Amino acid sequence: QVTLKESGPVLVKPTETLTLTCTVSGFSLSNVRMGVSWIRQPPGKALEWLAHIFSNDEKSYRTSLKSRLTISKDTSKSLVVLIMTNMDPVDTATYYCARTNYGGDRVGAFDIWGQGTMVTVSS
Amino acid sequence: DIQMTQSPSSLSASVGDRVTITCQASQDISNYLNWYQQKPGKAPKLLIYDASNLETGVPSRFSGSGSGTDFTFTISSLQPEDIATYYCQQYDNLLTFGPGTKVDIK
């Protein structure tokens, strides 16, 4: 069974750095077709794509947040990590990781999603 | 960056009605367009990929069409369990989600 599960802090203070971990199971991050993205959703608002890591370790970032985001993976541990610096209350959201099974040089469609983790930014 | 718009932003329909949602891209994205369903408190679920392909296990009342800049998502016969918000998503250049269309029962 393919699953993804997000973990990380529930509460962070403004200006702090957020580190989120996505633990995957049922597939390998080294599979040429597999990629993982981070997507967030502020309360009551739309989905917002943040970053993607391809099987060959290439990365893509949302243009407006590129300077604050770093995505990485540890294939041996089946982990994908997102680091977001300089957190602000507007970054309060549910953060999802999701898998693509595409194999091309584009991100593709997210066929499997994690359950999401809610992060609140407040002092 | 490619911008996505959806219309309507919300709709109410009766059980059995045909429901249509449109999605427009700010530039040609070929068929690099996916559709998702999100129920309250849940993660999104992939319904349609590459504009018109039904994801495995998704009921055939869901369908998609279009290419270039204009796309359509259709529920042929609305069911109570289809109450959700629907999002389009382009992946021709980076990735962008549409603002969503909330569907409920009249």
mmCIF file of C-alpha atoms in Angstrom:
data_model
loop_
_atom_site.group_PDB
_atom_site.id
_atom_site.type_symbol
_atom_site.label_atom_id
_atom_site.label_comp_id
_atom_site.label_asym_id
_atom_site.label_seq_id
_atom_site.Cartn_x
_atom_site.Cartn_y
_atom_site.Cartn_z
ATOM 1 C CA GLN A 1 0.000 0.000 0.000
ATOM 2 C CA VAL A 2 1.332 3.399 -0.996
ATOM 3 C CA THR A 3 1.178 6.007 1.734
ATOM 4 C CA LEU A 4 2.661 9.384 2.563
ATOM 5 C CA LYS A 5 2.627 10.925 6.019
ATOM 6 C CA GLU A 6 3.583 14.454 6.996
ATOM 7 C CA SER A 7 5.153 15.353 10.317
ATOM 8 C CA GLY A 8 6.455 18.499 11.897
ATOM 9 C CA PRO A 9 5.669 21.187 14.436
ATOM 10 C CA VAL A 10 2.104 22.267 15.027
ATOM 11 C CA LEU A 11 3.115 25.767 16.084
ATOM 12 C CA VAL A 12 5.972 27.970 14.978
ATOM 13 C CA LYS A 13 6.799 31.556 15.847
ATOM 14 C CA PRO A 14 7.124 34.354 13.307
ATOM 15 C CA THR A 15 10.617 34.537 11.759
ATOM 16 C CA GLU A 16 11.345 30.923 12.713
ATOM 17 C CA THR A 17 12.225 28.183 10.242
ATOM 18 C CA LEU A 18 9.748 25.388 9.553
ATOM 19 C CA THR A 19 10.976 21.883 8.839
ATOM 20 C CA LEU A 20 8.439 19.342 7.589
ATOM 21 C CA THR A 21 9.068 15.686 6.857
ATOM 22 C CA CYS A 22 7.137 13.445 4.499
ATOM 23 C CA THR A 23 7.634 9.739 5.144
ATOM 24 C CA VAL A 24 6.679 7.575 2.197
ATOM 25 C CA SER A 25 6.006 3.869 2.022
ATOM 26 C CA GLY A 26 5.007 1.410 -0.669
ATOM 27 C CA PHE A 27 7.270 2.921 -3.313
ATOM 28 C CA SER A 28 10.851 4.032 -3.750
ATOM 29 C CA LEU A 29 11.924 7.651 -4.161
ATOM 30 C CA SER A 30 14.600 6.392 -6.557
ATOM 31 C CA ASN A 31 11.989 5.027 -8.995
ATOM 32 C CA VAL A 32 12.407 7.007 -12.215
ATOM 33 C CA ARG A 33 8.684 7.821 -12.364
ATOM 34 C CA MET A 34 8.316 8.996 -8.770
ATOM 35 C CA GLY A 35 8.336 12.542 -7.519
ATOM 36 C CA VAL A 36 7.026 14.266 -4.408
ATOM 37 C CA SER A 37 5.627 17.753 -3.966
ATOM 38 C CA TRP A 38 4.671 19.873 -0.998
ATOM 39 C CA ILE A 39 1.359 21.694 -1.275
ATOM 40 C CA ARG A 40 -0.332 23.888 1.311
ATOM 41 C CA GLN A 41 -3.830 25.142 1.973
ATOM 42 C CA PRO A 42 -4.569 28.094 4.263
ATOM 43 C CA PRO A 43 -7.807 27.689 6.223
ATOM 44 C CA GLY A 44 -10.781 28.125 3.895
ATOM 45 C CA LYS A 45 -8.587 28.873 0.889
ATOM 46 C CA ALA A 46 -7.323 27.156 -2.237
ATOM 47 C CA LEU A 47 -4.463 24.743 -2.699
ATOM 48 C CA GLU A 48 -1.028 26.273 -3.284
ATOM 49 C CA TRP A 49 1.852 24.260 -4.717
ATOM 50 C CA LEU A 50 5.190 24.929 -3.036
ATOM 51 C CA ALA A 51 7.941 22.640 -4.283
ATOM 52 C CA HIS A 52 8.684 19.377 -6.077
ATOM 53 C CA ILE A 53 11.574 16.950 -6.095
ATOM 54 C CA PHE A 54 12.063 14.574 -9.011
ATOM 55 C CA SER A 55 13.537 11.090 -8.896
ATOM 56 C CA ASN A 56 16.828 12.404 -10.305
ATOM 57 C CA ASP A 57 16.984 14.935 -7.421
ATOM 58 C CA GLU A 58 16.068 17.925 -9.604
ATOM 59 C CA LYS A 59 13.942 20.455 -7.777
ATOM 60 C CA SER A 60 11.283 22.985 -8.709
ATOM 61 C CA TYR A 61 9.926 25.786 -6.555
ATOM 62 C CA ARG A 62 7.012 28.164 -6.486
ATOM 63 C CA THR A 63 8.396 31.358 -7.958
ATOM 64 C CA SER A 64 7.097 33.690 -5.260
ATOM 65 C CA LEU A 65 8.519 31.570 -2.404
ATOM 66 C CA LYS A 66 11.667 30.251 -4.013
ATOM 67 C CA SER A 67 13.998 32.225 -1.771
ATOM 68 C CA ARG A 68 12.434 30.715 1.356
ATOM 69 C CA LEU A 69 12.067 27.081 0.344
ATOM 70 C CA THR A 70 14.382 24.093 0.234
ATOM 71 C CA ILE A 71 13.217 20.594 -0.684
ATOM 72 C CA SER A 72 15.390 17.523 -0.303
ATOM 73 C CA LYS A 73 15.086 13.783 0.003
ATOM 74 C CA ASP A 74 16.777 10.858 1.666
ATOM 75 C CA THR A 75 16.034 7.886 -0.541
ATOM 76 C CA SER A 76 17.450 5.340 1.900
ATOM 77 C CA LYS A 77 15.099 6.590 4.628
ATOM 78 C CA SER A 78 12.132 7.217 2.301
ATOM 79 C CA LEU A 79 11.910 10.824 3.447
ATOM 80 C CA VAL A 80 11.224 14.103 1.694
ATOM 81 C CA VAL A 81 11.950 17.237 3.696
ATOM 82 C CA LEU A 82 10.713 20.790 3.174
ATOM 83 C CA ILE A 83 12.384 23.713 4.879
ATOM 84 C CA MET A 84 10.658 27.091 4.862
ATOM 85 C CA THR A 85 12.460 30.039 6.395
ATOM 86 C CA ASN A 86 11.224 33.264 7.931
ATOM 87 C CA MET A 87 7.749 32.013 8.758
ATOM 88 C CA ASP A 88 4.898 34.528 8.945
ATOM 89 C CA PRO A 89 1.298 34.249 10.167
ATOM 90 C CA VAL A 90 0.153 34.191 6.526
ATOM 91 C CA ASP A 91 1.976 30.849 6.223
ATOM 92 C CA THR A 92 -0.557 29.267 8.570
ATOM 93 C CA ALA A 93 -1.958 26.352 6.605
ATOM 94 C CA THR A 94 -2.392 22.636 6.256
ATOM 95 C CA TYR A 95 0.707 21.309 4.547
ATOM 96 C CA TYR A 96 0.403 18.237 2.341
ATOM 97 C CA CYS A 97 2.947 16.078 0.621
ATOM 98 C CA ALA A 98 1.801 14.257 -2.499
ATOM 99 C CA ARG A 99 3.255 11.826 -4.996
ATOM 100 C CA THR A 100 3.444 12.040 -8.747
ATOM 101 C CA ASN A 101 3.887 8.970 -10.920
ATOM 102 C CA TYR A 102 4.843 10.646 -14.168
ATOM 103 C CA GLY A 103 8.390 10.123 -15.331
ATOM 104 C CA GLY A 104 8.703 13.184 -17.538
ATOM 105 C CA ASP A 105 10.332 16.537 -16.970
ATOM 106 C CA ARG A 106 7.099 18.026 -15.738
ATOM 107 C CA VAL A 107 5.586 17.501 -12.290
ATOM 108 C CA GLY A 108 2.481 15.587 -13.364
ATOM 109 C CA ALA A 109 -0.630 14.606 -11.409
ATOM 110 C CA PHE A 110 -0.756 13.869 -7.698
ATOM 111 C CA ASP A 111 -2.151 10.369 -7.391
ATOM 112 C CA ILE A 112 -1.460 9.806 -3.692
ATOM 113 C CA TRP A 113 -1.662 12.436 -0.933
ATOM 114 C CA GLY A 114 -0.731 12.482 2.704
ATOM 115 C CA GLN A 115 -3.340 13.367 5.296
ATOM 116 C CA GLY A 116 -1.856 16.808 5.823
ATOM 117 C CA THR A 117 -0.425 18.529 8.862
ATOM 118 C CA MET A 118 -1.725 21.838 10.200
ATOM 119 C CA VAL A 119 0.919 24.441 10.980
ATOM 120 C CA THR A 120 0.037 27.624 12.835
ATOM 121 C CA VAL A 121 2.374 30.592 12.847
ATOM 122 C CA SER A 122 1.847 32.714 15.917
ATOM 123 C CA SER A 123 3.828 34.330 18.692
ATOM 124 C CA ASP B 1 3.767 32.156 -14.040
ATOM 125 C CA ILE B 2 0.686 30.526 -15.499
ATOM 126 C CA GLN B 3 -2.561 31.666 -13.881
ATOM 127 C CA MET B 4 -5.643 29.462 -13.661
ATOM 128 C CA THR B 5 -9.217 30.639 -13.357
ATOM 129 C CA GLN B 6 -12.296 28.555 -12.647
ATOM 130 C CA SER B 7 -15.977 29.268 -13.033
ATOM 131 C CA PRO B 8 -18.263 29.314 -11.324
ATOM 132 C CA SER B 9 -16.720 29.723 -7.889
ATOM 133 C CA SER B 10 -19.678 27.870 -6.427
ATOM 134 C CA LEU B 11 -22.839 26.184 -7.608
ATOM 135 C CA SER B 12 -25.899 24.432 -6.257
ATOM 136 C CA ALA B 13 -27.533 21.657 -8.220
ATOM 137 C CA SER B 14 -30.060 18.908 -7.695
ATOM 138 C CA VAL B 15 -29.265 15.222 -7.451
ATOM 139 C CA GLY B 16 -29.157 13.844 -10.972
ATOM 140 C CA ASP B 17 -28.280 17.169 -12.594
ATOM 141 C CA ARG B 18 -25.458 17.587 -15.053
ATOM 142 C CA VAL B 19 -22.784 19.847 -13.576
ATOM 143 C CA THR B 20 -20.118 21.637 -15.615
ATOM 144 C CA ILE B 21 -17.083 23.543 -14.352
ATOM 145 C CA THR B 22 -14.726 25.453 -16.597
ATOM 146 C CA CYS B 23 -11.046 26.138 -16.104
ATOM 147 C CA GLN B 24 -9.010 28.585 -18.132
ATOM 148 C CA ALA B 25 -5.248 28.924 -18.302
ATOM 149 C CA SER B 26 -3.492 32.237 -18.941
ATOM 150 C CA GLN B 27 -1.490 30.608 -21.736
ATOM 151 C CA ASP B 28 -1.477 27.444 -23.823
ATOM 152 C CA ILE B 29 -0.845 24.421 -21.570
ATOM 153 C CA SER B 30 -1.642 21.724 -24.140
ATOM 154 C CA ASN B 31 -3.349 18.961 -22.145
ATOM 155 C CA TYR B 32 -1.236 19.285 -18.995
ATOM 156 C CA LEU B 33 -4.310 19.732 -16.849
ATOM 157 C CA ASN B 34 -5.638 17.658 -13.949
ATOM 158 C CA TRP B 35 -8.804 17.785 -11.852
ATOM 159 C CA TYR B 36 -9.154 17.028 -8.137
ATOM 160 C CA GLN B 37 -12.011 16.618 -5.690
ATOM 161 C CA GLN B 38 -11.601 17.768 -2.098
ATOM 162 C CA LYS B 39 -14.103 17.036 0.624
ATOM 163 C CA PRO B 40 -14.041 19.054 3.876
ATOM 164 C CA GLY B 41 -11.194 18.077 6.169
ATOM 165 C CA LYS B 42 -9.751 15.650 3.645
ATOM 166 C CA ALA B 43 -6.842 15.625 1.227
ATOM 167 C CA PRO B 44 -7.647 16.162 -2.445
ATOM 168 C CA LYS B 45 -8.316 13.174 -4.667
ATOM 169 C CA LEU B 46 -7.220 12.916 -8.288
ATOM 170 C CA LEU B 47 -10.166 12.422 -10.648
ATOM 171 C CA ILE B 48 -8.966 13.347 -14.145
ATOM 172 C CA TYR B 49 -5.411 13.574 -15.468
ATOM 173 C CA ASP B 50 -4.085 14.994 -18.719
ATOM 174 C CA ALA B 51 -7.371 16.807 -19.314
ATOM 175 C CA SER B 52 -9.539 13.825 -20.178
ATOM 176 C CA ASN B 53 -8.220 10.612 -18.633
ATOM 177 C CA LEU B 54 -10.229 9.091 -15.804
ATOM 178 C CA GLU B 55 -8.087 8.003 -12.856
ATOM 179 C CA THR B 56 -8.456 4.330 -11.957
ATOM 180 C CA GLY B 57 -11.394 3.679 -9.676
ATOM 181 C CA VAL B 58 -13.120 7.000 -10.312
ATOM 182 C CA PRO B 59 -16.785 6.726 -11.331
ATOM 183 C CA SER B 60 -17.516 7.243 -15.000
ATOM 184 C CA ARG B 61 -19.949 10.090 -14.283
ATOM 185 C CA PHE B 62 -16.862 12.292 -14.002
ATOM 186 C CA SER B 63 -15.250 13.459 -17.223
ATOM 187 C CA GLY B 64 -12.958 16.129 -18.559
ATOM 188 C CA SER B 65 -12.210 17.719 -21.889
ATOM 189 C CA GLY B 66 -10.309 20.540 -23.504
ATOM 190 C CA SER B 67 -6.817 21.546 -24.543
ATOM 191 C CA GLY B 68 -4.804 24.701 -24.967
ATOM 192 C CA THR B 69 -6.313 27.263 -22.622
ATOM 193 C CA ASP B 70 -9.907 26.118 -22.083
ATOM 194 C CA PHE B 71 -10.988 23.048 -20.177
ATOM 195 C CA THR B 72 -14.241 21.571 -18.915
ATOM 196 C CA PHE B 73 -15.021 19.196 -16.060
ATOM 197 C CA THR B 74 -18.399 17.484 -16.009
ATOM 198 C CA ILE B 75 -20.380 15.415 -13.547
ATOM 199 C CA SER B 76 -23.022 13.757 -15.707
ATOM 200 C CA SER B 77 -25.416 12.981 -12.873
ATOM 201 C CA LEU B 78 -24.710 14.690 -9.562
ATOM 202 C CA GLN B 79 -24.769 12.387 -6.535
ATOM 203 C CA PRO B 80 -24.923 13.378 -2.849
ATOM 204 C CA GLU B 81 -21.389 12.087 -2.314
ATOM 205 C CA ASP B 82 -20.097 14.526 -4.961
ATOM 206 C CA ILE B 83 -20.489 17.468 -2.590
ATOM 207 C CA ALA B 84 -16.972 18.883 -2.527
ATOM 208 C CA THR B 85 -14.684 21.541 -3.899
ATOM 209 C CA TYR B 86 -13.140 20.822 -7.286
ATOM 210 C CA TYR B 87 -9.765 22.144 -8.395
ATOM 211 C CA CYS B 88 -8.038 22.201 -11.748
ATOM 212 C CA GLN B 89 -4.234 22.092 -11.833
ATOM 213 C CA GLN B 90 -1.802 22.825 -14.649
ATOM 214 C CA TYR B 91 1.667 21.371 -14.863
ATOM 215 C CA ASP B 92 2.930 22.632 -18.192
ATOM 216 C CA ASN B 93 5.173 25.182 -16.497
ATOM 217 C CA LEU B 94 5.844 24.586 -12.824
ATOM 218 C CA LEU B 95 2.456 23.946 -11.260
ATOM 219 C CA THR B 96 -0.633 26.016 -10.463
ATOM 220 C CA PHE B 97 -3.982 25.153 -8.960
ATOM 221 C CA GLY B 98 -7.169 26.944 -9.850
ATOM 222 C CA PRO B 99 -9.139 28.765 -7.130
ATOM 223 C CA GLY B 100 -11.666 25.947 -6.795
ATOM 224 C CA THR B 101 -15.384 25.442 -7.396
ATOM 225 C CA LYS B 102 -17.581 24.505 -4.468
ATOM 226 C CA VAL B 103 -20.418 22.175 -5.399
ATOM 227 C CA ASP B 104 -23.380 21.531 -3.155
ATOM 228 C CA ILE B 105 -26.874 20.108 -3.358
ATOM 229 C CA LYS B 106 -29.820 22.373 -3.970
#
